[in-house]
PDB file of C-alpha atoms in Angstrom:
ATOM      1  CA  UNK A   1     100.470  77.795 119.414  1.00 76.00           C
ATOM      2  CA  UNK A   2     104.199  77.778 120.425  1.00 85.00           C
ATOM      3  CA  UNK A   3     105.982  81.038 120.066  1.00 87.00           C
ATOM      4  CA  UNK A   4     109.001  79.741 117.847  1.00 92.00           C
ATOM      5  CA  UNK A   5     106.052  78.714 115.226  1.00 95.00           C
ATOM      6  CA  UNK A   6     105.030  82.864 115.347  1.00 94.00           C
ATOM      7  CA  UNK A   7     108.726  83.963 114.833  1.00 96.00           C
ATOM      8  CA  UNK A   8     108.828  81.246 112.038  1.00 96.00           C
ATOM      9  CA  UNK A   9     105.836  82.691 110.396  1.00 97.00           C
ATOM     10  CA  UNK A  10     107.370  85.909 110.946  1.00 97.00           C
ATOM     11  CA  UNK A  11     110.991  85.118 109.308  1.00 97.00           C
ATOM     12  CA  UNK A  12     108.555  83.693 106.619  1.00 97.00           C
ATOM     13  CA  UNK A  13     106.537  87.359 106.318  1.00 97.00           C
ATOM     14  CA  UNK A  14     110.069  89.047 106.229  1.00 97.00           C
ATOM     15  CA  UNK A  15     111.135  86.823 103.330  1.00 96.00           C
ATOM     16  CA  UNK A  16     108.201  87.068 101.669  1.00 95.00           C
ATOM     17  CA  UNK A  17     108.429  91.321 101.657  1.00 95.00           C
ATOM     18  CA  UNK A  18     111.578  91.237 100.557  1.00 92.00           C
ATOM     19  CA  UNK A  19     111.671  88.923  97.490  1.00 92.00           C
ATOM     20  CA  UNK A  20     107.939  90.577  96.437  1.00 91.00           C
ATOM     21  CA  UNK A  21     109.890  93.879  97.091  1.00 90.00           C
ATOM     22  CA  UNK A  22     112.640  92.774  94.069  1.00 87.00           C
ATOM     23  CA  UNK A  23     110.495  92.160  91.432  1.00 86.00           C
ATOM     24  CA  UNK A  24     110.135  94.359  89.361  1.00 83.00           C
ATOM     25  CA  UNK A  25     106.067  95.064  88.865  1.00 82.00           C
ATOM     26  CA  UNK A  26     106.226  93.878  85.144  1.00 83.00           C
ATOM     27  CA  UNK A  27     106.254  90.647  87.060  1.00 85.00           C
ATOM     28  CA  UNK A  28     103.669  91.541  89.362  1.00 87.00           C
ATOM     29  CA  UNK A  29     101.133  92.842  86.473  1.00 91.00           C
ATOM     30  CA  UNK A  30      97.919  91.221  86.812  1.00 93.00           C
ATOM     31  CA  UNK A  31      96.040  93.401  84.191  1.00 94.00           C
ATOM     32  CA  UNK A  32      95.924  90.731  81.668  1.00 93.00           C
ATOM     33  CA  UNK A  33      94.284  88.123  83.688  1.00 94.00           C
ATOM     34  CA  UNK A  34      92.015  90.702  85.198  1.00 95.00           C
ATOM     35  CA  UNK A  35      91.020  91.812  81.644  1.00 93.00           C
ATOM     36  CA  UNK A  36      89.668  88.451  80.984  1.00 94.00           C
ATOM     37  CA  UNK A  37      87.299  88.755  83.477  1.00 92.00           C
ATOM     38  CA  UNK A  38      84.443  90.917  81.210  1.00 94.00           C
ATOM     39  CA  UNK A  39      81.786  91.260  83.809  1.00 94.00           C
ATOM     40  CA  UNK A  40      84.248  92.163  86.389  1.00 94.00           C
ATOM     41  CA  UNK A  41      85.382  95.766  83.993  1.00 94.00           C
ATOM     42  CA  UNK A  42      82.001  96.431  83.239  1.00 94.00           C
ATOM     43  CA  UNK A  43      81.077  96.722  87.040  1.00 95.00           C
ATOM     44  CA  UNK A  44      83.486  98.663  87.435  1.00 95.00           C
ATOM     45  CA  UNK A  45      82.992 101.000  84.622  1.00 94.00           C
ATOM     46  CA  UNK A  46      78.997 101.309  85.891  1.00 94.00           C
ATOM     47  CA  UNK A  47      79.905 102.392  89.098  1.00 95.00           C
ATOM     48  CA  UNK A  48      79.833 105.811  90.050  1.00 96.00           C
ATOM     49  CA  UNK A  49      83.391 107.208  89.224  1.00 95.00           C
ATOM     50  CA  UNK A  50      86.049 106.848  91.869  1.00 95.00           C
ATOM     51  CA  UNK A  51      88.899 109.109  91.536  1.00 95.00           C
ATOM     52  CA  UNK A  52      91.968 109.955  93.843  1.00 95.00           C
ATOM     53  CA  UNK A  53      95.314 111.217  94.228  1.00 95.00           C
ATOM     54  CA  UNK A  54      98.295 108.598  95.202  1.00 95.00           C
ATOM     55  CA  UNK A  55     101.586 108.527  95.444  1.00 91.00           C
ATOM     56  CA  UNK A  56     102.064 111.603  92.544  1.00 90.00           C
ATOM     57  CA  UNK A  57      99.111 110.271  89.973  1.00 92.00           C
ATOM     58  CA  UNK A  58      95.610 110.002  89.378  1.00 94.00           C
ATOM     59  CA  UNK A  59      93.487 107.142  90.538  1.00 94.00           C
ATOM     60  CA  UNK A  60      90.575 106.698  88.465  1.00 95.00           C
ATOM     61  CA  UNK A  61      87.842 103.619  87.996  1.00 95.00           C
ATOM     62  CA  UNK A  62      86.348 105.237  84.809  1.00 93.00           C
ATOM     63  CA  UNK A  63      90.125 106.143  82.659  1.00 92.00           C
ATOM     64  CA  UNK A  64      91.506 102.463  82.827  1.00 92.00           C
ATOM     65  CA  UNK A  65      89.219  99.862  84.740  1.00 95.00           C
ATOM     66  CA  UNK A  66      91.784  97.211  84.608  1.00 95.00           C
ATOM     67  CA  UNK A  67      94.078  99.362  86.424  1.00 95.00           C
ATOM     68  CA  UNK A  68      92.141 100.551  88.639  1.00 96.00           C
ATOM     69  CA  UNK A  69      91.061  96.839  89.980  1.00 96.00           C
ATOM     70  CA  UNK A  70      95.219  95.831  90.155  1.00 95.00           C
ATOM     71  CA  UNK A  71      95.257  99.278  92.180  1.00 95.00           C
ATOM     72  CA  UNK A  72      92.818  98.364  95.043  1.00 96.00           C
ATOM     73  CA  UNK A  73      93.916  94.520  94.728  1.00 96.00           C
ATOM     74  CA  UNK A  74      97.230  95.599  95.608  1.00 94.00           C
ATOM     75  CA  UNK A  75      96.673  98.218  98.701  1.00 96.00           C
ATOM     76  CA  UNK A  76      94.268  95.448  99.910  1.00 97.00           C
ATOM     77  CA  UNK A  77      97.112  92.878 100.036  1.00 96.00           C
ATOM     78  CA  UNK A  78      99.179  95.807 101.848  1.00 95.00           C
ATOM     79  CA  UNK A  79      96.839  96.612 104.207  1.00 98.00           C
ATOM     80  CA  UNK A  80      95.808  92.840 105.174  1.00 98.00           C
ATOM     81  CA  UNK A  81      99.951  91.049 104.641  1.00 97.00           C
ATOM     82  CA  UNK A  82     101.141  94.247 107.211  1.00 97.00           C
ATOM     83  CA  UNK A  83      98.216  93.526 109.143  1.00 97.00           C
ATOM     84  CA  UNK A  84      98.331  89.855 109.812  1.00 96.00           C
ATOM     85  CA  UNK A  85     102.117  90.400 110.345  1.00 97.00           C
ATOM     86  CA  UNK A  86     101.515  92.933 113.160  1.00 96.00           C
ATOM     87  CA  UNK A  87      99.340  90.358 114.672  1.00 95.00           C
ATOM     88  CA  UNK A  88     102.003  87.647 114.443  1.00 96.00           C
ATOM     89  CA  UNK A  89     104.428  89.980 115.778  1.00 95.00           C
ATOM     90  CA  UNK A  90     101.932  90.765 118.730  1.00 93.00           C
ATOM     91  CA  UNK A  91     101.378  86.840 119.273  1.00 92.00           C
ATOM     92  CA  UNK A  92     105.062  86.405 119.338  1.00 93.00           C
ATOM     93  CA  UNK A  93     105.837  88.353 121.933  1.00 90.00           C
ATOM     94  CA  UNK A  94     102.902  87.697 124.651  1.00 88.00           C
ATOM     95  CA  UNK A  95      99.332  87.649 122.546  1.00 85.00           C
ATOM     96  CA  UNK A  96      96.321  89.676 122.912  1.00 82.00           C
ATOM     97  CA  UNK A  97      95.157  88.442 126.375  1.00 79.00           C
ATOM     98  CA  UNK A  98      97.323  90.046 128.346  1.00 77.00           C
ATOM     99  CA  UNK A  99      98.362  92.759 125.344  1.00 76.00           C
ATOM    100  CA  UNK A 100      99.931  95.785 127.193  1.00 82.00           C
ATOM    101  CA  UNK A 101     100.163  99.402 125.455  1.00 85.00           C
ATOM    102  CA  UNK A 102     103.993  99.248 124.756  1.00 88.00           C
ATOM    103  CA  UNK A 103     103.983  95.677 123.047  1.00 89.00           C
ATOM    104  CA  UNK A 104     101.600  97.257 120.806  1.00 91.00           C
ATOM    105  CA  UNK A 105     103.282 100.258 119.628  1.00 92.00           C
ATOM    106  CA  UNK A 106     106.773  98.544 119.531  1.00 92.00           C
ATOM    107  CA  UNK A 107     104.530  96.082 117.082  1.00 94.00           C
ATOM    108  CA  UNK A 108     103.629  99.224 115.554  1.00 95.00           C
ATOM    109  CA  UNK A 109     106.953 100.763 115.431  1.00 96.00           C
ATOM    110  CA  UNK A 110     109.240  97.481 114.151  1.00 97.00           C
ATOM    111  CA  UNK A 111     106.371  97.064 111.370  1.00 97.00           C
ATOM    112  CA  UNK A 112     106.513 100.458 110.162  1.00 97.00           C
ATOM    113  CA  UNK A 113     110.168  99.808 110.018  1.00 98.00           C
ATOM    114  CA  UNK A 114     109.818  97.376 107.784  1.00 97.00           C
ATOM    115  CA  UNK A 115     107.253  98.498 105.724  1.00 97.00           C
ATOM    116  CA  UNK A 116     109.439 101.851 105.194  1.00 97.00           C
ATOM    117  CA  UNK A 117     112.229  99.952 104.533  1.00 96.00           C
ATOM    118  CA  UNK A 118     110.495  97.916 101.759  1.00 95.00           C
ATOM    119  CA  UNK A 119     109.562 100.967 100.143  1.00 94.00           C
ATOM    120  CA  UNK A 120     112.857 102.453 100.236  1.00 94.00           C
ATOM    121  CA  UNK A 121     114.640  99.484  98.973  1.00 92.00           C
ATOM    122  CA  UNK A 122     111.617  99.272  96.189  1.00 90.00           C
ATOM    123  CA  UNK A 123     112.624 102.772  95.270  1.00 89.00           C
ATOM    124  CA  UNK A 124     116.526 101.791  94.419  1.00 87.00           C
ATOM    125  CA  UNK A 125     115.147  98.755  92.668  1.00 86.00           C
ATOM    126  CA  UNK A 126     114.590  99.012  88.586  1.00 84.00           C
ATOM    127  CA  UNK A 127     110.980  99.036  87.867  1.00 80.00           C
ATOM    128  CA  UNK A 128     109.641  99.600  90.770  1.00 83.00           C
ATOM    129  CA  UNK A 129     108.486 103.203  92.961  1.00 85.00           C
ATOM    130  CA  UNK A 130     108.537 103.353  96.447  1.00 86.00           C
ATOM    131  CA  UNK A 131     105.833 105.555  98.258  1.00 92.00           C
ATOM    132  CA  UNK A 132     105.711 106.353 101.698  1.00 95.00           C
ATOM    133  CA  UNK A 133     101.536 106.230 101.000  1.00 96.00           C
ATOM    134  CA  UNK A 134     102.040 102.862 100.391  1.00 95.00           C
ATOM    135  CA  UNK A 135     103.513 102.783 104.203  1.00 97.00           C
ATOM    136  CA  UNK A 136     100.637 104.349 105.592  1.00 97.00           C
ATOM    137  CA  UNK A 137      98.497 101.696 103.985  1.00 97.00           C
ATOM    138  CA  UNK A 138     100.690  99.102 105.427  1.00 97.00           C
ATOM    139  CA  UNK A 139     100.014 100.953 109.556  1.00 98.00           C
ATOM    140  CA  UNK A 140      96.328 101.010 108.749  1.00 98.00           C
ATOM    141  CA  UNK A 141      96.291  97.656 107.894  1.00 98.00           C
ATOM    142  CA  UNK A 142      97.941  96.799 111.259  1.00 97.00           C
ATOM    143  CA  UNK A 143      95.672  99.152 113.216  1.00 97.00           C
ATOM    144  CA  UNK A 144      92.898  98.670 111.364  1.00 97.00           C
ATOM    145  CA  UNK A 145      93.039  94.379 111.674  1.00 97.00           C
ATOM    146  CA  UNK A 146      95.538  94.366 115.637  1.00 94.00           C
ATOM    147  CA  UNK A 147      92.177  96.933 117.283  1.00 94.00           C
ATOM    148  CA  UNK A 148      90.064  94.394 115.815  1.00 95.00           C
ATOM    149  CA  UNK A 149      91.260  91.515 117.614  1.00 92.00           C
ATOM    150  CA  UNK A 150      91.621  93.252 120.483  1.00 90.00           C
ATOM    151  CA  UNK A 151      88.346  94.832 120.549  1.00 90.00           C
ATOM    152  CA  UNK A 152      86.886  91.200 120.344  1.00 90.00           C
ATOM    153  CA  UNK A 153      89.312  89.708 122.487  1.00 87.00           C
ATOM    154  CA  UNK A 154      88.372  91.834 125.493  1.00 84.00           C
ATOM    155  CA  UNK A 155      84.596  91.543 124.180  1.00 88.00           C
ATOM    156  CA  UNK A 156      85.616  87.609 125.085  1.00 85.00           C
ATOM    157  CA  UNK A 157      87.078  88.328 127.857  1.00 81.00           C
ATOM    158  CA  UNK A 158      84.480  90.284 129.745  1.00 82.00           C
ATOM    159  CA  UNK A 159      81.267  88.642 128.543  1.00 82.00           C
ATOM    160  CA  UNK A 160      83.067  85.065 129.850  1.00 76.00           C
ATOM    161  CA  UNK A 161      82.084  84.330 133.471  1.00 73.00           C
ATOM    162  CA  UNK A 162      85.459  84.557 135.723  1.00 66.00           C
ATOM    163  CA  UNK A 163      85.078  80.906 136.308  1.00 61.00           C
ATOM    164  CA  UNK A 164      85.758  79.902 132.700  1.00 55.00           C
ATOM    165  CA  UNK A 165      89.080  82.047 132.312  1.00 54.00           C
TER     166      UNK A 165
END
């Protein structure tokens, strides 16, 4: 894929953080649609109890199930959105074939950049708390989803016959 189409897809990411980062999370409640999905609360509230600190309050799958399923569904779309944007970053500028150490952790370091920054400006925004947890979400995501691809891109690239590359 051409390069320009990655730094499109990346303008389109940065555009994407910020208007999400706006709204205030009235608008991004999903509670009431996931409340009218029965089956989906009372597997939750059979489970064996989850329960964890974040960001200054209690996470817990047995108080509020509803809740508790917009929780995770939200840190999953942080950890995967950051982490697909790392990667399109990463493609931009070179790809994983030929990935060296300091494209990686400039990836790294312009991501968590913007990830901090989206907190911070969801902090001075009405309705909305930034947490710098939610940045370390966003990192995993990318180092979690970038090692990934690279693990299985060298996996590729060393199981391939020389002849074929």
């Amino acid at each position: 894929m051409n390069k320009t189409v990655y730094w499109v897809m990346i303008l389109a990411c940065l555009i994407i953080i910020g208007f999400l980062s706006r709204q205030p999370s009235q608008e991004q409640d999903i509670r009431p649609i996931i409340n009218r999905y029965k089956p989906l609360i009372e597997f939750v509230q059979e489970m064996p109890q989850v329960r964890f600190p974040y960001a200054g309050r209690i996470v817990d799958s047995w108080e509020n199930p509803a809740d508790f399923i917009q929780f995770i569904i939200r840190k999953l779309f942080h950890f995967t959105f950051y982490g697909f944007f790392g990667v399109l970053l990463i493609m931009a500028t070179g790809g994983f074939y030929e990935l060296k150490a300091i494209r990686w952790i400039l990836a790294g370091v312009f991501l968590g950049a913007v990830a901090a920054g989206d907190e911070l400006n969801q902090f001075y925004t009405p309705g909305r708390t930034g947490c710098i947890e939610d940045v370390i979400v966003d990192m995993l995501g990318y180092l979690v989803i970038s090692s990934v691809i690279m693990v299985g891109v060298e996996f590729i690239r060393f199981s391939t016959p020389r002849r074929y590359l």
